mmCIF file of C-alpha atoms in Angstrom:
data_model
loop_
_atom_site.group_PDB
_atom_site.id
_atom_site.type_symbol
_atom_site.label_atom_id
_atom_site.label_comp_id
_atom_site.label_asym_id
_atom_site.label_seq_id
_atom_site.Cartn_x
_atom_site.Cartn_y
_atom_site.Cartn_z
ATOM 1 C CA UNK S 1 188.643 140.935 -92.338
ATOM 2 C CA UNK S 2 190.548 143.572 -94.276
ATOM 3 C CA UNK S 3 192.246 146.475 -92.539
ATOM 4 C CA UNK S 4 191.440 149.061 -95.193
ATOM 5 C CA UNK S 5 187.848 148.005 -95.816
ATOM 6 C CA UNK S 6 187.113 147.863 -92.081
ATOM 7 C CA UNK S 7 188.250 151.470 -91.689
ATOM 8 C CA UNK S 8 186.407 152.564 -94.822
ATOM 9 C CA UNK S 9 183.134 151.076 -93.567
ATOM 10 C CA UNK S 10 183.501 152.879 -90.228
ATOM 11 C CA UNK S 11 184.385 156.157 -91.933
ATOM 12 C CA UNK S 12 181.466 155.976 -94.360
ATOM 13 C CA UNK S 13 179.034 155.255 -91.531
ATOM 14 C CA UNK S 14 180.283 158.413 -89.796
ATOM 15 C CA UNK S 15 180.041 160.520 -92.960
ATOM 16 C CA UNK S 16 176.553 159.251 -93.760
ATOM 17 C CA UNK S 17 174.715 158.140 -96.856
ATOM 18 C CA UNK S 18 174.754 160.704 -99.669
ATOM 19 C CA UNK S 19 177.069 163.134 -97.864
ATOM 20 C CA UNK S 20 180.272 162.356 -99.731
ATOM 21 C CA UNK S 21 181.643 164.251 -102.728
ATOM 22 C CA UNK S 22 182.648 162.494 -105.948
ATOM 23 C CA UNK S 23 186.290 163.306 -105.200
ATOM 24 C CA UNK S 24 186.053 161.712 -101.749
ATOM 25 C CA UNK S 25 184.407 158.631 -103.227
ATOM 26 C CA UNK S 26 187.218 158.285 -105.796
ATOM 27 C CA UNK S 27 189.837 158.488 -103.019
ATOM 28 C CA UNK S 28 188.022 155.809 -101.029
ATOM 29 C CA UNK S 29 187.760 153.543 -104.071
ATOM 30 C CA UNK S 30 191.489 153.975 -104.723
ATOM 31 C CA UNK S 31 192.198 152.959 -101.117
ATOM 32 C CA UNK S 32 189.935 149.931 -101.401
ATOM 33 C CA UNK S 33 191.756 148.787 -104.545
ATOM 34 C CA UNK S 34 194.831 148.218 -102.322
ATOM 35 C CA UNK S 35 192.904 145.704 -100.204
ATOM 36 C CA UNK S 36 193.231 141.977 -100.845
ATOM 37 C CA UNK S 37 190.311 141.090 -103.125
ATOM 38 C CA UNK S 38 189.278 138.114 -101.003
ATOM 39 C CA UNK S 39 189.161 140.292 -97.871
ATOM 40 C CA UNK S 40 187.263 143.017 -99.697
ATOM 41 C CA UNK S 41 184.682 140.548 -101.012
ATOM 42 C CA UNK S 42 184.221 139.167 -97.494
ATOM 43 C CA UNK S 43 183.758 142.635 -95.972
ATOM 44 C CA UNK S 44 181.348 143.822 -98.666
ATOM 45 C CA UNK S 45 178.846 141.237 -97.442
ATOM 46 C CA UNK S 46 178.976 142.763 -93.942
ATOM 47 C CA UNK S 47 178.506 146.391 -94.991
ATOM 48 C CA UNK S 48 175.213 148.290 -95.382
ATOM 49 C CA UNK S 49 173.872 148.216 -98.953
ATOM 50 C CA UNK S 50 174.776 151.844 -99.719
ATOM 51 C CA UNK S 51 178.380 151.173 -98.650
ATOM 52 C CA UNK S 52 178.452 147.905 -100.612
ATOM 53 C CA UNK S 53 177.758 149.884 -103.791
ATOM 54 C CA UNK S 54 180.838 152.036 -103.194
ATOM 55 C CA UNK S 55 183.020 149.093 -102.236
ATOM 56 C CA UNK S 56 181.985 147.087 -105.305
ATOM 57 C CA UNK S 57 183.336 149.859 -107.519
ATOM 58 C CA UNK S 58 186.827 148.981 -106.234
ATOM 59 C CA UNK S 59 186.300 145.484 -107.644
ATOM 60 C CA UNK S 60 185.078 146.876 -110.970
ATOM 61 C CA UNK S 61 181.373 146.209 -110.377
ATOM 62 C CA UNK S 62 178.737 148.861 -110.845
ATOM 63 C CA UNK S 63 180.924 151.402 -112.582
ATOM 64 C CA UNK S 64 179.204 153.869 -114.874
#
């Protein structure tokens, strides 16, 4: 639904699970924070679980 989250999901699938640096993850989370929250919530449900965990951080869930 969202333009940013759609691209992020595709990019993360290409990068692969566990192959992203902390700095890259922070940049992705910052990008996702620009997405409409309703669109982001919709797209989280469609993403693989490991990508959902990253995306949820943009909504403030699962932060350490």
